[in-house]
């Protein structure tokens, strides 16, 4: 730490360091901490007409939080959001693990570069556009239905948007990198000889993954799951564009509340979502027996 | 240790070219390794030793030729199905498992029960002289202990052949020397065939029943027991690589009865053994071991005598190395015991040195 300070001193000078502290500090305080605190404050106040704000009725209350339990409709959406996000995370893990393993331990040279480009280039366009593309693919008269019809696998177009399948597919695709990279990172550092040694001792590939690769990749799996889950649970574009019009995502409920000027309710739900993500993080760390310290690597 | 059965290995005309590579990494390999033999491949780094070992273990399939273990052709049989176990250069112990789990891994694969695995692990730890560490984490072991655990893990699957890829190179000198004896003992106790590869001739010479010396081109130069390799090198490469040697570039003048007379590039005539039956006019290199040279006391017939000047003396305790000047850039040195009483020659003094014709080996540069 002292060395770090000396190095910083040498390259920026004391004025420069003060400048960095002040800018980073105020950015943290005004752009992150303060808005969150204001939201927290909002979430504990009742929704009142403008003239009554600051009046005798403006007292702290848990009402906005209790609504989640009394409003059956919101509660169902909340549970569905959690459940579907878990599903998205699980599917993403199963899809991305082979990709990450292939990239980290099998692919070489040109093939590695091609796959990497295939993964990264779609991220050069906006998330919204990527999800629009899926809308085109999954629509009743979309590419996928046309293809399936043409090769006679189905006789009537499938309505992907009816259930959650379109949302899940869209999200898995939209967040694939957030799962692939932590996994790749973890697996890449695994010594190739460990795999060879297990194989030499007679192990099948399945067991090599179960006993050698996956235990080693645990921190990466935890990070990938956390990122994907948080992105999925907080997602708004994918459910809006790919979900059936009659089913909502929890983030859409929050959005609607803010839109209807009920900031207090919106803030409370936003806090619930944030709390959910925190619980998920700790659950993952517990399940995978990973230290917070290891995640920093 | 009657559960172990060493098997023989036959490597027939094996050549290996990596995908996308123009040249063969190893080629023309022909070796028969006896059951229960301790066989070493010795060669400089990059000569294809690891490649050869991976061909035997099944991680690579030869481009040409075949590998037979116990008389059975191994083509198409994967590393998980061969009766071999490999000790990796970096050991490749599983860091997230305990010592017992590491040793038991191969048995777990074979469906052996947990209790039996533990029993076997304890037995093997006994065998490698490291009892009682079953529950330790791998990272808590010292380098030498890890070494033993890796060997125990390999032996757990009762292989017929143990393949060792420079397993001692990471240890410090003292431990390395101790592990040499230890490895040899384990091999004797089990009777498993050991194939050991190393670039360290000390290791190869002290441990092995026989040694195959490989050159940079990925071919075998000579297969012989340690003493034979040292005393009767068959090629220039082996004479240069194994032990220390003085070498004189020369031309054959006359040859008869297994001996020949050559003239060195600085005009000196030398008589030596001519194992390759070189004939008059051919290029040869005359090799003389530094310990075969002595200071001339009484002139003896038939011996090679060279006049030289003492350049410097290097004292090494039990030995003394004397560097000699015989004109030109020719490097030349002799080595003798330090018996504590015979005085060393003085620097810059002129002396006559001599060495026997039977200690002088003439090897052709053109032929292998
Ligand atoms: N996977 C590989 N692909 C291409 N060439 C390789 C590969 N592994 C080794 N080689 C080449 O084969 C030769 C022999 O290597 P190796 O068997 O590792 O030698 P050693 O173990 O004796 O040091 C080297 O020239 C090396 O560059
Ligand atoms: Mg090697």
XYZ file of C-alpha atoms and ligand atoms in Angstrom:
693
model
C 0.000 0.000 0.000
C 2.801 2.367 0.892
C 4.556 1.542 -2.340
C 1.330 2.184 -4.219
C 1.061 5.579 -2.570
C 4.650 6.433 -3.438
C 4.119 5.384 -7.055
C 0.954 7.473 -7.280
C 2.741 10.427 -5.701
C 5.494 10.194 -8.299
C 3.172 10.066 -11.289
C 0.471 12.545 -10.261
C 1.967 14.847 -7.647
C 0.085 15.861 -4.496
C -2.240 18.200 -6.356
C -3.144 15.434 -8.802
C -3.867 12.996 -6.007
C -6.127 15.452 -4.216
C -7.929 16.003 -7.497
C -8.471 12.287 -7.995
C -9.729 11.820 -4.446
C -12.159 14.703 -4.752
C -13.577 13.670 -8.127
C -13.876 9.961 -7.369
C -15.222 10.721 -3.893
C -17.865 13.151 -5.052
C -18.873 10.869 -7.885
C -19.374 8.046 -5.399
C -21.324 10.262 -3.013
C -23.499 12.227 -5.421
C -24.069 9.697 -8.162
C -24.337 6.455 -6.230
C -24.720 6.792 -2.484
C -27.041 9.787 -2.299
C -29.622 8.659 -4.894
C -29.811 5.283 -3.177
C -30.357 6.917 0.189
C -33.055 9.156 -1.285
C -34.717 6.079 -2.775
C -34.534 4.341 0.588
C -36.120 7.361 2.234
C -38.859 7.466 -0.434
C -39.629 3.793 0.016
C -40.587 4.272 3.670
C -42.937 7.235 3.047
C -46.572 6.982 1.987
C -47.681 8.039 -1.483
C -49.302 11.459 -0.993
C -50.601 14.254 -3.217
C -47.989 16.964 -3.667
C -49.585 19.449 -1.226
C -49.606 16.935 1.643
C -45.873 16.104 1.353
C -44.131 17.325 4.475
C -47.501 17.463 6.289
C -48.664 15.451 9.288
C -49.458 12.364 7.169
C -45.904 12.183 5.778
C -44.510 9.730 8.328
C -42.279 6.670 7.958
C -44.235 3.489 7.297
C -43.724 -0.062 6.005
C -46.871 0.176 3.923
C -45.103 0.158 0.570
C -43.318 -3.062 1.462
C -46.397 -4.759 2.846
C -48.169 -4.225 -0.481
C -45.934 -6.885 -2.007
C -47.571 -9.443 0.279
C -51.139 -8.162 0.059
C -51.251 -7.494 -3.662
C -51.600 -10.994 -5.090
C -50.898 -9.814 -8.615
C -47.577 -8.189 -7.695
C -46.601 -11.096 -5.539
C -47.174 -13.541 -8.402
C -45.077 -11.382 -10.714
C -42.342 -11.152 -8.115
C -42.189 -14.911 -7.681
C -42.365 -15.508 -11.420
C -39.493 -13.065 -11.923
C -37.323 -14.888 -9.406
C -38.208 -18.281 -10.790
C -37.652 -17.310 -14.420
C -34.384 -15.554 -13.601
C -33.179 -18.708 -11.884
C -34.204 -20.608 -14.994
C -32.364 -18.166 -17.249
C -29.280 -18.484 -15.045
C -29.446 -22.268 -15.121
C -29.916 -22.461 -18.883
C -27.123 -19.932 -19.404
C -24.813 -22.012 -17.183
C -25.535 -25.184 -19.137
C -25.100 -23.444 -22.486
C -21.988 -21.498 -21.525
C -20.027 -24.161 -19.653
C -19.229 -26.204 -22.785
C -18.423 -23.037 -24.721
C -16.137 -21.785 -21.972
C -14.423 -25.162 -21.614
C -13.944 -25.445 -25.357
C -12.482 -21.949 -25.546
C -10.248 -22.425 -22.533
C -8.860 -25.908 -23.078
C -9.583 -27.199 -26.581
C -9.740 -24.462 -29.226
C -6.474 -23.095 -30.599
C -5.393 -20.361 -32.968
C -7.853 -19.437 -35.686
C -10.771 -21.410 -34.281
C -10.407 -19.723 -30.921
C -10.410 -16.301 -32.581
C -13.511 -17.096 -34.640
C -15.547 -18.227 -31.651
C -14.451 -15.259 -29.622
C -15.481 -12.890 -32.401
C -18.792 -14.668 -32.753
C -19.393 -14.074 -29.067
C -18.210 -10.491 -28.882
C -19.329 -8.871 -32.129
C -23.061 -9.012 -31.288
C -22.212 -6.967 -28.200
C -21.144 -4.097 -30.408
C -24.815 -3.395 -31.022
C -27.257 -2.223 -28.417
C -29.001 -4.717 -26.107
C -32.358 -3.451 -27.361
C -31.463 -4.218 -30.953
C -30.183 -7.653 -30.047
C -33.495 -8.442 -28.413
C -35.376 -7.024 -31.402
C -33.467 -9.472 -33.530
C -34.813 -12.286 -31.377
C -38.298 -10.904 -31.836
C -37.802 -11.294 -35.581
C -36.514 -14.814 -35.136
C -39.219 -15.977 -32.733
C -42.285 -14.187 -34.183
C -45.194 -16.289 -35.488
C -44.045 -15.568 -39.027
C -40.414 -15.349 -37.912
C -37.288 -17.048 -39.153
C -37.398 -19.987 -36.773
C -41.051 -20.870 -37.463
C -40.478 -20.568 -41.200
C -37.512 -22.868 -40.972
C -39.336 -25.461 -38.860
C -42.323 -25.309 -41.199
C -40.125 -25.654 -44.254
C -38.434 -28.817 -42.994
C -41.817 -30.210 -41.876
C -41.023 -30.558 -38.200
C -44.157 -28.646 -37.272
C -47.404 -28.024 -39.152
C -48.491 -24.839 -37.354
C -46.263 -21.997 -36.194
C -45.321 -22.142 -32.517
C -46.229 -19.115 -30.442
C -42.924 -18.698 -28.585
C -44.148 -15.543 -26.896
C -47.052 -17.280 -25.164
C -45.007 -18.720 -22.327
C -41.679 -17.659 -20.995
C -39.614 -19.475 -23.585
C -38.968 -16.446 -25.770
C -37.948 -14.363 -22.750
C -35.626 -17.082 -21.528
C -34.020 -17.563 -24.933
C -33.644 -13.839 -25.469
C -32.077 -13.288 -22.061
C -29.723 -16.260 -22.273
C -28.468 -14.847 -25.525
C -28.352 -11.263 -24.297
C -26.262 -12.150 -21.231
C -24.182 -15.011 -22.639
C -20.872 -13.141 -22.302
C -21.492 -12.432 -18.624
C -21.593 -16.171 -18.056
C -18.938 -17.261 -20.586
C -16.179 -14.945 -19.443
C -16.151 -15.708 -15.727
C -16.258 -19.418 -16.579
C -13.560 -19.088 -19.222
C -11.399 -17.130 -16.828
C -11.678 -19.779 -14.164
C -11.177 -22.799 -16.425
C -8.358 -21.226 -18.398
C -6.039 -21.210 -15.412
C -6.594 -24.921 -14.748
C -3.398 -26.857 -15.441
C -3.914 -29.007 -18.542
C -1.923 -31.776 -16.862
C -4.618 -32.126 -14.195
C -7.070 -33.148 -16.880
C -4.512 -35.455 -18.470
C -3.628 -36.980 -15.099
C -7.275 -37.752 -14.369
C -7.653 -39.239 -17.827
C -4.490 -41.274 -17.391
C -5.925 -42.716 -14.167
C -8.856 -44.023 -16.184
C -11.434 -41.317 -15.635
C -14.267 -40.718 -18.106
C -14.811 -37.207 -19.440
C -17.947 -36.844 -17.358
C -16.047 -37.576 -14.181
C -13.193 -35.293 -15.172
C -15.669 -32.429 -15.384
C -17.461 -33.412 -12.204
C -14.392 -34.007 -10.043
C -11.687 -31.811 -11.558
C -12.914 -28.998 -13.781
C -16.149 -27.928 -12.100
C -14.781 -27.864 -8.537
C -11.883 -25.794 -9.820
C -14.181 -23.435 -11.747
C -16.485 -22.799 -8.764
C -15.566 -19.138 -8.239
C -16.168 -18.524 -11.944
C -19.492 -20.331 -11.835
C -20.548 -18.253 -8.825
C -19.605 -14.985 -10.520
C -21.290 -15.940 -13.791
C -24.494 -16.977 -12.038
C -24.584 -13.829 -9.933
C -24.104 -11.562 -12.944
C -26.621 -13.373 -15.104
C -29.205 -13.544 -12.345
C -28.899 -9.861 -11.495
C -29.117 -8.833 -15.134
C -32.100 -11.120 -15.722
C -33.986 -10.090 -12.603
C -33.488 -6.422 -13.394
C -34.061 -6.756 -17.106
C -36.774 -4.682 -18.725
C -36.202 -4.797 -22.475
C -36.375 -8.577 -22.911
C -39.692 -9.100 -21.069
C -41.179 -6.063 -22.757
C -40.210 -7.132 -26.270
C -40.318 -10.918 -26.005
C -42.754 -11.688 -23.166
C -46.427 -12.320 -23.765
C -48.407 -9.071 -23.475
C -50.375 -10.395 -20.517
C -47.437 -11.349 -18.317
C -45.176 -8.878 -16.584
C -41.699 -8.785 -15.132
C -41.079 -7.277 -11.724
C -38.959 -4.536 -13.221
C -41.946 -3.573 -15.381
C -44.025 -3.163 -12.226
C -41.363 -0.882 -10.761
C -41.215 1.042 -14.016
C -44.996 1.486 -14.107
C -45.010 2.782 -10.548
C -42.462 5.427 -11.352
C -44.362 6.278 -14.508
C -47.578 6.797 -12.502
C -45.680 9.125 -10.194
C -45.920 6.656 -7.296
C -42.216 6.927 -6.586
C -42.647 5.642 -3.082
C -44.054 2.298 -4.183
C -41.516 2.092 -7.022
C -38.652 2.805 -4.622
C -39.839 0.131 -2.194
C -40.037 -2.475 -4.949
C -36.646 -1.423 -6.286
C -35.248 -1.946 -2.783
C -36.853 -5.387 -2.647
C -35.229 -6.294 -5.954
C -31.859 -5.049 -4.741
C -32.317 -7.055 -1.530
C -33.169 -10.121 -3.567
C -29.980 -9.792 -5.573
C -27.942 -9.444 -2.391
C -29.521 -12.574 -0.970
C -28.785 -14.365 -4.232
C -25.139 -13.309 -4.089
C -24.681 -14.653 -0.585
C -26.601 -17.810 -1.417
C -24.279 -18.444 -4.366
C -21.176 -17.796 -2.308
C -22.479 -20.209 0.314
C -23.480 -22.904 -2.196
C -20.166 -22.771 -3.996
C -18.201 -22.248 -0.785
C -16.444 -19.269 -2.298
C -14.922 -16.420 -0.296
C -15.626 -12.846 -1.293
C -11.862 -12.527 -1.516
C -11.627 -15.209 -4.199
C -14.137 -13.356 -6.355
C -11.833 -10.374 -6.514
C -9.276 -12.486 -8.401
C 3.625 -56.434 -3.572
C 2.526 -59.384 -5.650
C -0.333 -57.463 -7.233
C 2.049 -55.700 -9.584
C 2.996 -57.291 -12.889
C 5.566 -55.463 -14.978
C 4.957 -55.786 -18.706
C 7.275 -55.334 -21.645
C 7.031 -52.487 -24.136
C 7.931 -52.682 -27.765
C 8.338 -49.497 -29.726
C 8.551 -50.386 -33.397
C 9.624 -47.905 -36.092
C 7.765 -45.149 -34.297
C 7.726 -41.643 -35.746
C 5.614 -38.725 -34.592
C 4.858 -35.557 -36.503
C 2.617 -33.010 -34.811
C -0.319 -31.668 -36.753
C 0.707 -28.569 -38.678
C 4.406 -29.313 -38.224
C 6.756 -30.110 -41.102
C 9.274 -32.156 -39.181
C 9.049 -35.289 -37.146
C 9.418 -34.579 -33.430
C 10.716 -38.128 -32.992
C 11.481 -40.702 -35.659
C 12.838 -44.210 -36.240
C 12.398 -45.217 -32.617
C 12.994 -48.925 -32.072
C 13.251 -50.107 -28.474
C 12.389 -53.251 -26.621
C 11.945 -52.644 -22.895
C 11.910 -55.773 -20.740
C 9.256 -56.468 -18.092
C 10.323 -54.953 -14.782
C 13.160 -52.981 -16.310
C 14.126 -49.467 -15.256
C 14.633 -47.845 -18.642
C 15.607 -44.213 -19.142
C 15.484 -41.978 -22.160
C 18.213 -39.381 -21.861
C 18.500 -36.382 -24.154
C 18.752 -32.615 -24.311
C 15.653 -30.555 -23.719
C 13.397 -30.424 -26.779
C 14.647 -33.699 -28.276
C 11.238 -35.346 -28.034
C 11.327 -37.212 -24.729
C 7.929 -36.040 -23.543
C 6.536 -36.780 -26.978
C 7.802 -40.341 -26.731
C 6.313 -40.788 -23.281
C 2.953 -39.457 -24.435
C 3.043 -41.939 -27.302
C 3.416 -44.765 -24.810
C 0.777 -43.405 -22.417
C -1.732 -42.901 -25.237
C -2.108 -39.110 -25.230
C -0.600 -39.176 -28.714
C -0.929 -41.700 -31.515
C 2.230 -42.268 -33.578
C 2.227 -41.004 -37.158
C 4.279 -44.046 -38.104
C 4.989 -47.380 -36.452
C 3.398 -48.945 -33.415
C 3.628 -49.290 -29.654
C 3.027 -52.667 -28.028
C 2.524 -53.186 -24.312
C 2.553 -56.777 -23.088
C 2.565 -57.835 -26.721
C -0.675 -55.996 -27.468
C -0.839 -53.264 -30.104
C -1.972 -50.040 -28.436
C -3.231 -48.221 -31.511
C -6.650 -46.726 -30.857
C -6.509 -47.417 -27.125
C -6.871 -44.232 -25.087
C -4.762 -43.248 -22.071
C -7.593 -44.194 -19.731
C -7.543 -47.774 -21.054
C -3.809 -48.483 -21.137
C -1.988 -50.385 -18.372
C 0.272 -47.373 -17.847
C 0.365 -44.605 -15.271
C 2.150 -41.336 -15.813
C 3.982 -39.149 -13.313
C 3.834 -35.670 -14.804
C 6.722 -33.249 -14.889
C 4.802 -30.869 -12.594
C 3.187 -33.843 -10.771
C -0.353 -32.524 -11.478
C -1.726 -33.521 -8.086
C -5.340 -32.456 -7.595
C -5.111 -29.431 -5.305
C -8.719 -29.531 -4.118
C -8.467 -33.106 -2.856
C -6.735 -34.531 0.197
C -3.765 -36.846 -0.140
C -5.999 -39.905 0.317
C -8.475 -38.663 -2.291
C -5.637 -38.027 -4.707
C -4.244 -41.513 -4.291
C -7.717 -43.028 -4.372
C -8.853 -41.196 -7.506
C -7.946 -43.974 -9.917
C -9.743 -46.472 -7.672
C -12.793 -44.229 -7.355
C -12.951 -44.325 -11.143
C -12.935 -48.121 -10.970
C -15.788 -48.182 -8.479
C -13.767 -49.235 -5.421
C -15.544 -48.444 -2.150
C -14.516 -45.534 0.005
C -13.226 -47.717 2.832
C -11.117 -49.829 0.475
C -9.736 -46.701 -1.160
C -8.596 -45.394 2.189
C -7.015 -48.704 3.058
C -5.164 -48.810 -0.226
C -4.032 -45.196 0.175
C -2.567 -46.013 3.584
C -0.783 -49.047 2.138
C 0.700 -47.071 -0.721
C 1.820 -44.254 1.551
C 3.622 -46.927 3.520
C 5.250 -48.158 0.311
C 6.511 -44.706 -0.654
C 7.693 -44.123 2.908
C 5.263 -41.360 3.804
C 2.756 -42.885 6.224
C 0.061 -40.953 8.045
C -0.550 -37.979 5.782
C -3.878 -39.209 4.325
C -5.920 -36.256 5.483
C -3.465 -33.527 4.655
C -4.083 -31.082 1.892
C -1.719 -31.410 -1.040
C -0.583 -27.824 -0.625
C 0.617 -28.584 2.920
C 3.194 -31.076 1.654
C 6.830 -30.392 0.831
C 8.201 -30.951 -2.666
C 9.602 -34.371 -1.864
C 6.378 -35.450 -0.175
C 4.324 -34.353 -3.170
C 6.656 -36.427 -5.294
C 5.887 -39.512 -3.255
C 2.151 -38.855 -3.291
C 2.258 -38.560 -7.091
C 4.031 -41.910 -7.298
C 1.548 -43.482 -4.892
C -1.321 -42.127 -6.981
C 0.188 -43.665 -10.094
C 0.828 -47.025 -8.406
C -2.696 -47.148 -6.958
C -4.170 -48.291 -10.252
C -1.683 -51.180 -10.318
C -0.118 -50.260 -13.629
C 2.207 -52.571 -15.503
C 4.265 -49.631 -16.636
C 5.029 -46.407 -14.784
C 6.006 -43.460 -16.980
C 7.989 -40.687 -15.317
C 8.521 -37.333 -17.016
C 11.526 -35.664 -15.366
C 9.851 -36.004 -11.982
C 12.845 -34.846 -9.948
C 13.679 -31.686 -11.840
C 11.743 -29.439 -9.452
C 13.500 -30.681 -6.320
C 16.639 -29.277 -4.762
C 19.902 -31.127 -5.248
C 20.011 -33.036 -1.969
C 16.426 -34.231 -2.158
C 16.938 -35.134 -5.786
C 19.787 -37.435 -4.920
C 17.818 -39.009 -2.116
C 14.786 -39.550 -4.358
C 16.957 -41.317 -6.945
C 17.668 -44.123 -4.507
C 14.085 -44.053 -3.334
C 12.669 -44.377 -6.850
C 15.004 -47.224 -7.603
C 13.880 -48.990 -4.409
C 10.202 -48.558 -5.198
C 10.813 -49.964 -8.654
C 12.658 -52.976 -7.235
C 9.986 -53.612 -4.599
C 7.095 -53.504 -7.055
C 8.674 -54.971 -10.173
C 6.727 -52.490 -12.290
C 8.419 -51.503 -15.546
C 9.664 -47.921 -15.244
C 10.211 -45.646 -18.213
C 12.009 -42.609 -16.970
C 12.884 -39.586 -19.057
C 15.384 -36.942 -18.121
C 17.913 -34.509 -19.494
C 20.062 -35.084 -16.416
C 22.665 -37.749 -17.150
C 23.447 -38.178 -13.469
C 19.904 -39.375 -12.870
C 19.883 -41.643 -15.881
C 23.287 -43.191 -15.156
C 22.670 -43.884 -11.469
C 19.144 -45.305 -11.624
C 18.657 -47.136 -14.873
C 19.146 -50.708 -16.009
C 19.514 -49.374 -19.531
C 19.489 -45.974 -21.121
C 18.440 -44.800 -24.559
C 20.271 -41.619 -25.542
C 18.338 -39.319 -27.854
C 19.794 -36.545 -29.981
C 18.248 -33.225 -30.946
C 16.909 -34.701 -34.150
C 14.531 -36.922 -32.158
C 16.255 -40.199 -32.919
C 17.915 -42.735 -30.646
C 21.708 -42.684 -30.782
C 22.534 -45.616 -28.559
C 20.863 -47.987 -26.131
C 23.112 -49.442 -23.449
C 23.720 -49.880 -19.733
C 25.284 -46.931 -17.912
C 28.873 -48.181 -17.822
C 28.821 -49.231 -21.440
C 27.386 -45.882 -22.463
C 30.153 -44.079 -20.632
C 33.041 -46.323 -21.642
C 32.020 -47.218 -25.159
C 29.982 -44.448 -26.741
C 29.026 -45.446 -30.276
C 28.422 -42.017 -31.755
C 29.949 -38.563 -31.579
C 26.729 -37.275 -30.011
C 26.850 -39.779 -27.154
C 30.575 -39.188 -26.575
C 29.899 -35.461 -26.324
C 26.680 -35.665 -24.319
C 27.471 -38.304 -21.711
C 30.196 -37.325 -19.287
C 33.076 -35.004 -20.099
C 35.398 -35.595 -22.998
C 38.350 -34.084 -24.807
C 37.747 -34.086 -28.544
C 40.286 -33.760 -31.370
C 39.156 -33.265 -34.928
C 41.327 -35.512 -37.052
C 41.796 -37.579 -40.213
C 42.418 -41.325 -40.330
C 45.868 -42.287 -41.613
C 46.080 -46.041 -41.168
C 43.681 -48.571 -39.749
C 44.102 -52.214 -38.701
C 42.960 -54.739 -36.085
C 40.282 -52.515 -34.603
C 42.759 -49.715 -34.012
C 43.659 -46.734 -36.177
C 46.203 -43.959 -36.297
C 44.857 -40.481 -36.891
C 46.412 -37.096 -37.404
C 44.806 -34.281 -35.462
C 44.170 -30.843 -36.891
C 47.257 -29.580 -35.059
C 49.505 -32.250 -36.525
C 49.683 -34.671 -33.624
C 49.525 -38.405 -34.310
C 47.227 -40.412 -32.032
C 46.385 -44.101 -31.879
C 42.929 -45.182 -30.758
C 40.168 -47.761 -30.860
C 38.296 -47.760 -34.144
C 34.848 -49.234 -33.408
C 33.289 -47.973 -36.625
C 36.097 -49.406 -38.793
C 36.909 -46.063 -40.345
C 39.371 -46.303 -43.199
C 42.246 -44.156 -44.317
C 41.300 -40.608 -45.311
C 38.016 -40.463 -43.398
C 37.205 -37.670 -40.949
C 37.127 -38.723 -37.300
C 36.951 -37.250 -33.864
C 39.299 -38.665 -31.266
C 37.763 -38.703 -27.769
C 39.756 -38.970 -24.549
C 38.199 -38.811 -21.082
C 40.022 -36.328 -18.819
C 40.466 -38.955 -16.090
C 42.226 -41.308 -18.565
C 45.073 -38.833 -18.963
C 48.111 -38.824 -16.725
C 51.391 -36.990 -16.487
C 54.119 -38.993 -18.239
C 56.622 -40.641 -15.968
C 58.271 -43.416 -18.014
C 57.645 -43.488 -21.702
C 55.648 -46.551 -22.666
C 55.342 -47.956 -26.127
C 52.054 -47.663 -27.970
C 50.738 -44.815 -25.894
C 49.789 -41.350 -27.016
C 52.064 -38.655 -25.709
C 51.465 -34.913 -26.041
C 53.747 -32.053 -25.025
C 51.844 -29.208 -23.400
C 51.943 -26.270 -21.050
C 49.908 -26.003 -17.841
C 47.383 -23.191 -18.286
C 45.435 -23.278 -15.040
C 44.420 -25.596 -12.241
C 40.986 -25.910 -10.741
C 40.764 -27.523 -7.321
C 37.527 -29.383 -6.654
C 38.251 -31.185 -3.418
C 38.463 -34.849 -4.297
C 39.523 -33.980 -7.828
C 41.841 -31.586 -9.544
C 41.219 -30.426 -13.069
C 44.274 -29.263 -14.975
C 43.720 -27.158 -18.100
C 46.429 -27.621 -20.678
C 47.641 -25.562 -23.593
C 48.614 -27.529 -26.693
C 48.526 -24.660 -29.131
C 45.710 -23.129 -31.126
C 42.254 -22.936 -29.637
C 42.177 -26.606 -28.777
C 40.507 -27.104 -25.400
C 42.250 -29.801 -23.426
C 42.097 -30.827 -19.802
C 42.895 -33.711 -17.528
C 41.513 -34.722 -14.168
C 43.146 -36.615 -11.387
C 42.470 -37.632 -7.824
C 43.623 -35.446 -5.057
C 45.495 -37.862 -2.838
C 46.826 -35.061 -0.644
C 50.516 -35.745 -1.279
C 51.293 -35.695 -5.015
C 52.068 -32.057 -5.849
C 50.211 -30.308 -8.654
C 52.245 -29.263 -11.708
C 53.201 -25.619 -11.703
C 51.325 -23.165 -13.883
C 53.185 -22.328 -17.120
C 55.452 -25.336 -16.689
C 55.969 -27.647 -19.665
C 54.870 -31.241 -19.122
C 54.370 -34.386 -21.165
C 51.032 -36.108 -20.702
C 50.001 -39.520 -21.932
C 46.946 -41.676 -22.401
C 46.461 -45.215 -23.644
C 45.333 -46.123 -27.127
C 42.519 -48.196 -25.564
C 41.304 -44.994 -23.850
C 41.189 -43.126 -27.122
C 37.993 -43.579 -29.132
C 37.818 -42.683 -32.796
C 34.328 -41.924 -34.037
C 33.329 -40.861 -37.530
C 31.504 -37.602 -38.073
C 29.689 -38.632 -41.219
C 28.187 -41.886 -40.076
C 25.841 -42.215 -37.177
N 1.738 -30.101 -29.034
C 2.766 -29.878 -29.852
N 2.574 -29.391 -31.103
C 3.611 -29.173 -31.940
N 4.885 -29.400 -31.621
C 5.170 -29.881 -30.397
C 4.118 -30.144 -29.443
N 4.687 -30.627 -28.303
C 6.028 -30.657 -28.543
N 6.310 -30.223 -29.789
C 7.661 -30.146 -30.401
O 8.232 -31.427 -30.390
C 9.601 -31.367 -30.025
C 9.869 -32.260 -28.853
O 9.248 -31.752 -27.704
P 9.194 -32.532 -26.332
O 8.741 -33.919 -26.586
O 8.397 -31.736 -25.370
O 10.726 -32.537 -25.907
P 11.421 -32.820 -24.479
O 10.397 -33.429 -23.567
O 12.534 -33.750 -24.800
O 11.941 -31.522 -23.984
C 9.911 -29.905 -29.775
O 10.554 -29.390 -30.918
C 8.576 -29.269 -29.566
O 8.584 -27.954 -30.055
Mg 9.710 -32.642 -21.636
